[in-house]
Short mmCIF file of C-alpha atoms and ligand atoms in Angstrom, two decimals:
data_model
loop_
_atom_site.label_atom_id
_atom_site.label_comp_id
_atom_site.label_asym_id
_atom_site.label_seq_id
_atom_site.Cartn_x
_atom_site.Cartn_y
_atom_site.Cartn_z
CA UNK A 259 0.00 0.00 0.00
CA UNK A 260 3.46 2.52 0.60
CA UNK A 261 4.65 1.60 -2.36
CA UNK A 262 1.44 2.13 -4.03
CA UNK A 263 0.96 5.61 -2.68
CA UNK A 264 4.78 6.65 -3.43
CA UNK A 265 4.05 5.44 -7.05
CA UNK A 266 0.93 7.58 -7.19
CA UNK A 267 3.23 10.88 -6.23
CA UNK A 268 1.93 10.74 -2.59
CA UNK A 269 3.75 10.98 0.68
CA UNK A 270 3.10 7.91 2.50
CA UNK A 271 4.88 6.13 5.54
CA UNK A 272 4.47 3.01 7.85
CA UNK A 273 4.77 2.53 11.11
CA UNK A 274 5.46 -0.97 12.86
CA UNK A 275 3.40 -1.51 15.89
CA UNK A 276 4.16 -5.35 16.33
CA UNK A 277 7.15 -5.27 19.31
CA UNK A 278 6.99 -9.19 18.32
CA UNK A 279 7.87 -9.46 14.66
CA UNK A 280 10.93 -11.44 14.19
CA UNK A 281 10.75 -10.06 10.51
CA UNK A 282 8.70 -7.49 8.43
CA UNK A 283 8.95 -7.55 5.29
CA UNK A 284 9.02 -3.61 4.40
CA UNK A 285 10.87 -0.98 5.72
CA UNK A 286 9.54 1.16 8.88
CA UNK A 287 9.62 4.46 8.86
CA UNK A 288 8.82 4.62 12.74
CA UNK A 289 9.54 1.06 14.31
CA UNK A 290 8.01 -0.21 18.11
CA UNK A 291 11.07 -2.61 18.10
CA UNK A 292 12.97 0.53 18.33
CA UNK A 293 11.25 1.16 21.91
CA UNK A 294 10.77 -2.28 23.10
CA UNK A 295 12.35 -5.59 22.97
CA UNK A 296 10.66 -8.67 23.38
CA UNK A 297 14.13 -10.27 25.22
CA UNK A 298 14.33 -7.27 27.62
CA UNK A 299 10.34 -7.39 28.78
CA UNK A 300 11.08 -11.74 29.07
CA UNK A 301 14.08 -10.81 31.34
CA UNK A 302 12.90 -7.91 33.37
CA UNK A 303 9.57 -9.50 33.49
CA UNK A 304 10.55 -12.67 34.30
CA UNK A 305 8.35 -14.22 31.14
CA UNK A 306 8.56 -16.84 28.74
CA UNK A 307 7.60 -15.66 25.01
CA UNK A 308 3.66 -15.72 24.87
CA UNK A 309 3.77 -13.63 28.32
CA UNK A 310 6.23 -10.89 27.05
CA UNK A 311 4.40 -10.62 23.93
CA UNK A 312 1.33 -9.65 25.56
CA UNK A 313 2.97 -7.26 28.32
CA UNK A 314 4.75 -5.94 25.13
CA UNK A 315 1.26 -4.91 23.68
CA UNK A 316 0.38 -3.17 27.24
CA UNK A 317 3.61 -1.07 26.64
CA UNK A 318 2.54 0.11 23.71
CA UNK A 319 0.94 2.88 25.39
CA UNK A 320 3.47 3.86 27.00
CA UNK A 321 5.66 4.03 24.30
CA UNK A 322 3.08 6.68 22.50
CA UNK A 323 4.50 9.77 23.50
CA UNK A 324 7.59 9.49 21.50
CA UNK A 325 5.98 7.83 18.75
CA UNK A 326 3.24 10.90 18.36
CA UNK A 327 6.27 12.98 18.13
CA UNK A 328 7.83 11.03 15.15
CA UNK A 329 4.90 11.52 13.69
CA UNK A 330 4.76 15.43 13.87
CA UNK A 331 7.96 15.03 10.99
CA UNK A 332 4.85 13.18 9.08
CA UNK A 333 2.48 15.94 8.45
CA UNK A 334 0.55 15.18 5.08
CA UNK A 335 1.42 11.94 4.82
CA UNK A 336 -0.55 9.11 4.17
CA UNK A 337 0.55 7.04 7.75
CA UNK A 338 0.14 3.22 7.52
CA UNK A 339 0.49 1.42 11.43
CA UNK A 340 1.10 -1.93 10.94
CA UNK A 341 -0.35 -3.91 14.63
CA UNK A 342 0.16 -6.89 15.99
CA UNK A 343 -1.33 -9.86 13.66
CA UNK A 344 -2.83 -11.62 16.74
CA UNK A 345 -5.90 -9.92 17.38
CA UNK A 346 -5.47 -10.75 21.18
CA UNK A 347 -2.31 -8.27 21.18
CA UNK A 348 -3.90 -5.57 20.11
CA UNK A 349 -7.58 -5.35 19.35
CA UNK A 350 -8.40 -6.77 22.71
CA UNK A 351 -5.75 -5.00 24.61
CA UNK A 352 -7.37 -1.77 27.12
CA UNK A 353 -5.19 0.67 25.99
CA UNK A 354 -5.43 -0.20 22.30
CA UNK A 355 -8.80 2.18 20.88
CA UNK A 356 -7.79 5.12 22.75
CA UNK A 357 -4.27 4.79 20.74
CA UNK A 358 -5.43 4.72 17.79
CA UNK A 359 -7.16 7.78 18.70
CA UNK A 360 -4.46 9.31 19.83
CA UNK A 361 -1.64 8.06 16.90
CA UNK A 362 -4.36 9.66 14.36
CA UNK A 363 -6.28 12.49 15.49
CA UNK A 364 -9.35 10.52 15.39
CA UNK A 365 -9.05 10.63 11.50
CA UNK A 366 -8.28 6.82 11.00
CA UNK A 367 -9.69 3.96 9.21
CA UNK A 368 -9.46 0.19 10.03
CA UNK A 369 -7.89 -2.38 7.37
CA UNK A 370 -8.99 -5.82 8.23
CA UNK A 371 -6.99 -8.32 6.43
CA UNK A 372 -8.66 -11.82 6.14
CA UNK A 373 -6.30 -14.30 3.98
CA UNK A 374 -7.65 -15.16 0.94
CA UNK A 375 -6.04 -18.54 1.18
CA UNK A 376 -8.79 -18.99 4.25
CA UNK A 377 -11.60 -17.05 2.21
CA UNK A 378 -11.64 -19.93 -0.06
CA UNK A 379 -13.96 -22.39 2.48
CA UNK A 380 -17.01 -21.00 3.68
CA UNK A 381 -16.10 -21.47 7.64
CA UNK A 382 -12.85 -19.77 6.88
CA UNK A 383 -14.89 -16.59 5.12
CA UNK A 384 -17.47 -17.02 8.22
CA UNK A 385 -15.19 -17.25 10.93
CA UNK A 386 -13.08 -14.06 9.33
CA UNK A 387 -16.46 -11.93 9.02
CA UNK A 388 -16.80 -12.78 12.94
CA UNK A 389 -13.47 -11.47 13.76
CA UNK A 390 -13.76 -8.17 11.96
CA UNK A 391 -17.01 -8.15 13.94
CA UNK A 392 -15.19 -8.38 17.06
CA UNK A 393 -12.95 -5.53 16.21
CA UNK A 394 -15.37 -3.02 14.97
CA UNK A 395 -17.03 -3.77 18.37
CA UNK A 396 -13.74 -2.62 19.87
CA UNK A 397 -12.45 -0.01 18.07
CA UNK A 398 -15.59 2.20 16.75
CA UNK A 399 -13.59 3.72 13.38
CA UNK A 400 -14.78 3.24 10.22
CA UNK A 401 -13.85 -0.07 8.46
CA UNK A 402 -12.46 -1.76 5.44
CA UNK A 403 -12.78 -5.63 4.88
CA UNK A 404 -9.86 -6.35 2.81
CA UNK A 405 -8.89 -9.90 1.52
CA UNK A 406 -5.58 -9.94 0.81
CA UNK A 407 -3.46 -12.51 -1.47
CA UNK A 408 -5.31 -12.72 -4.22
CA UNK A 409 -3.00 -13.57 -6.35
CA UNK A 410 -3.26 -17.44 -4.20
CA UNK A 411 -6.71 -17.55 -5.08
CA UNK A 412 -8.31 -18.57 -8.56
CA UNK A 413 -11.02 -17.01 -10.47
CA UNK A 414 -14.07 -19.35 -9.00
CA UNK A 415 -12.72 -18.50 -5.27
CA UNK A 416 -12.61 -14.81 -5.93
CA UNK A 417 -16.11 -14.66 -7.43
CA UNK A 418 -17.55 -17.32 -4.44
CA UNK A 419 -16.13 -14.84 -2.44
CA UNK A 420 -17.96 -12.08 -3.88
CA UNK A 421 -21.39 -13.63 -4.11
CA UNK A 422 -21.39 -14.87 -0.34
CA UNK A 423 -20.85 -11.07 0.14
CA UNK A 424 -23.82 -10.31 -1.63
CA UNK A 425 -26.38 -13.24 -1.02
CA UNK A 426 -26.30 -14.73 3.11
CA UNK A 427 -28.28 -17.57 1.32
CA UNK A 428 -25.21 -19.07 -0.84
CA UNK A 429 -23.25 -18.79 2.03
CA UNK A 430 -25.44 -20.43 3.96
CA UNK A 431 -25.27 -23.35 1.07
CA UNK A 432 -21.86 -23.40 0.18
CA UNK A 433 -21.43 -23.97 4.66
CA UNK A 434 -24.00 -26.78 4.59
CA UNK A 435 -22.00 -28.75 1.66
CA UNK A 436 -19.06 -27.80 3.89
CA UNK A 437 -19.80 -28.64 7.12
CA UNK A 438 -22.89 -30.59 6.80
CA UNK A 439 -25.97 -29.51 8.95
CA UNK A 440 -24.50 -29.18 12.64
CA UNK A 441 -26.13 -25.84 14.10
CA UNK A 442 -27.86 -24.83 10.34
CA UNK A 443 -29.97 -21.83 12.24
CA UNK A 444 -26.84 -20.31 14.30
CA UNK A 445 -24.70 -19.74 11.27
CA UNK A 446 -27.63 -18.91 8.77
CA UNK A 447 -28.49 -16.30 11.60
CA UNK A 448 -24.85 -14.77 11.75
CA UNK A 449 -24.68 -15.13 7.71
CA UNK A 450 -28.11 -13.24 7.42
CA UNK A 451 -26.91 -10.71 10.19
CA UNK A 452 -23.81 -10.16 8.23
CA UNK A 453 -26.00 -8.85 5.82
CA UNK A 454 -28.82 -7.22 7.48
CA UNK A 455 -26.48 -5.03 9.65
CA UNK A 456 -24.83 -4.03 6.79
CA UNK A 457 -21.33 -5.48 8.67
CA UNK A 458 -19.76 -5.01 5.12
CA UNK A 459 -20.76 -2.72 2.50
CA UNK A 460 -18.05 -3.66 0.00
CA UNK A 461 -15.32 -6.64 -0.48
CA UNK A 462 -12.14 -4.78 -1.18
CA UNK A 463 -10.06 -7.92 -3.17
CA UNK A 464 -6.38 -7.31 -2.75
CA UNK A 465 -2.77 -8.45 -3.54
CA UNK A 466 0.59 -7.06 -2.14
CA UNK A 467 2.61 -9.38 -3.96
CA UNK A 468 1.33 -8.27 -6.98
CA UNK A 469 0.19 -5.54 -6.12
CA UNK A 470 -3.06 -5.65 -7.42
CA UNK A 471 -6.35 -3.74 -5.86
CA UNK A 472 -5.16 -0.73 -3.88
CA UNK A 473 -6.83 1.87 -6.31
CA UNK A 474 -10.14 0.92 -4.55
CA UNK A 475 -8.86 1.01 -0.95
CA UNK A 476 -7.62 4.71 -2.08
CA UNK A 477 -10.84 5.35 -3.46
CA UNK A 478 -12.81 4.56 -0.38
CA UNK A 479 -9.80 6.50 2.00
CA UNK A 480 -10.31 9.39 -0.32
CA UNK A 481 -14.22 9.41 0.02
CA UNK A 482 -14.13 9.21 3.62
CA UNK A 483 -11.44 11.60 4.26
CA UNK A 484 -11.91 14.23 1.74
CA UNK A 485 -15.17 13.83 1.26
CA UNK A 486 -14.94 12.07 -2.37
CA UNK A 487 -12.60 14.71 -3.83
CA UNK A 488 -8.74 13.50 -4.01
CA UNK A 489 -6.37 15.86 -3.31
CA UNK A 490 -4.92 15.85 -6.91
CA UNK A 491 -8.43 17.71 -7.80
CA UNK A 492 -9.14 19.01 -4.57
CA UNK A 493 -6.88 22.25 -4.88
CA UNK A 494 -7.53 22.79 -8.90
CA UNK A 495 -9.64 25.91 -10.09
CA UNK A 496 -13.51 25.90 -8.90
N1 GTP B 639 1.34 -14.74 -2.28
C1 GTP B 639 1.24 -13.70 -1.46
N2 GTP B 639 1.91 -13.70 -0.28
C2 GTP B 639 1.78 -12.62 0.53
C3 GTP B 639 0.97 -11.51 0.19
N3 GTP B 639 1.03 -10.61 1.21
C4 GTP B 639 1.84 -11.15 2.13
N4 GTP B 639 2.30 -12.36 1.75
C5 GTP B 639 3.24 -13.26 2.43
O1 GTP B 639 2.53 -13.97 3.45
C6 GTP B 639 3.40 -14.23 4.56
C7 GTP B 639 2.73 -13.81 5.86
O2 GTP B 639 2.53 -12.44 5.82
P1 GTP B 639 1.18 -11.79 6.41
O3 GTP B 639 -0.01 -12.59 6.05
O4 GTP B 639 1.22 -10.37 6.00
O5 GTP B 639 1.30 -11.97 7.97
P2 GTP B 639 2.36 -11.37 8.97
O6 GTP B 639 2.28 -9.88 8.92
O7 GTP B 639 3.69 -11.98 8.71
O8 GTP B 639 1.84 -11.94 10.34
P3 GTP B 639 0.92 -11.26 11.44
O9 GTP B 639 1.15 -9.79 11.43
O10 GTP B 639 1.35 -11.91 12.71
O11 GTP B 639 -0.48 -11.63 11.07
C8 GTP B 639 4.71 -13.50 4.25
O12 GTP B 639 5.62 -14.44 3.75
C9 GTP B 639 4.31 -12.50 3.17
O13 GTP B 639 5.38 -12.18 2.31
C10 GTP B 639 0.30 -11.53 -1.09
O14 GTP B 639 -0.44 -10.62 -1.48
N5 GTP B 639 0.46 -12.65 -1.84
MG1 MG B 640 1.85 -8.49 10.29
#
């Protein structure tokens, strides 16, 4: 999505928010890791891995002072904050909503990445649309659902994908041949709340490796935060 942005002409940065990643595979512009080290919270905390990980995520907040003033050098920029994959570190973390608050003025919006690898079976899109549930209950900022890796899925997946989004009722189907009929009524009721409640307006399809998709992710940023105008026409004549 940087690279993206930079290749469009704008300004664009990323911030790393995961004290735990043993490897990302971009380069941060502001980096947690920089502020906190998973080895120094297991040793001072006396904690194996899983423990420091999650103290780690508590930290966070602490550590937001110095990153809100890295970002002041940012002005203008498209920021991208890159959190913790495990939606335990950071989604369900206290300190977490108020942060993002904080890190972005209030003018944020919420990427969920589901895999497309695990969008391919019916459970796997299911059990993704309840997680993104589960943060937007959380977090309160408007929200993209964004199926990334594309480029792993073929052309029957990607359109499955596309008409679960818009009919509860092949869902529901393509989960019966799936998983036979163990508790039909509780999953056709989340499927047909999915829809009701309007939990997703639109399926943005994506692929990073290819790099495939991200014109309709800027389209939607652009609508929410400039009100539909981008800012390439937004400071042209009338
Ligand atoms: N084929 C393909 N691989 C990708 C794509 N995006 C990321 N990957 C690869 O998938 C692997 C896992 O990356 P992610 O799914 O981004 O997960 P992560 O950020 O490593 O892990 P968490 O933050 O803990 O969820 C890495 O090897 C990435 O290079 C893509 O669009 N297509
Ligand atoms: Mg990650």
């Amino acid at each position: 999505m940087k690279d993206w942005l930079l290749m469009q002409g704008y300004d664009a940065a990323v911030v790393n928010l995961d004290p735990g990643a043993d490897f990302v595979p971009y380069e941060p512009d502001i980096d947690v890791r920089d502020m906190i080290s998973i080895d120094e919270v297991m040793a001072q905390y006396s904690l194996g891995p899983n423990g420091a990980q999650v103290v780690a995520a508590d930290l966070l907040v602490e550590n937001m002072e110095e990153i809100t003033k890295k970002l002041e050098e940012l002005q203008d920029y498209y920021v991208i904050f890159d959190t913790p994959g495990q939606i335990e570190l950071f989604s369900f973390r206290p300190g977490s909503a108020m942060m993002v608050q904080r890190l972005s003025s209030g003018k944020a919006m919420i990427a969920f990445l589901a895999d497309g690898v695990l969008c391919q079976y019916p459970s796997g899109y299911i059990s993704q649309k309840m997680l993104y549930a589960s943060v937007m209950s959380r977090m309160f900022y408007p929200m993209l659902f964004v199926i990334n890796k594309t480029d792993l899925m073929d052309e029957d997946s990607i359109q499955n994908a596309m008409d679960w989004e818009k009919d509860p009722e092949k869902l529901d189907d393509a989960f019966l041949e799936e998983k036979g009929n163990i508790l039909k009524d509780y999953y056709s009721a989340i499927t047909k709340s999915f829809r009701d409640l309007s939990l997703v307006s639109k399926l943005f399809m994506v692929s990073s490796r290819d790099m495939m998709g991200f014109e309709d992710i800027y389209a939607e940023m652009s609508m929410y935060f400039r009100g539909g105008e981008d800012v390439d026409t937004m400071y042209k004549d009338e």
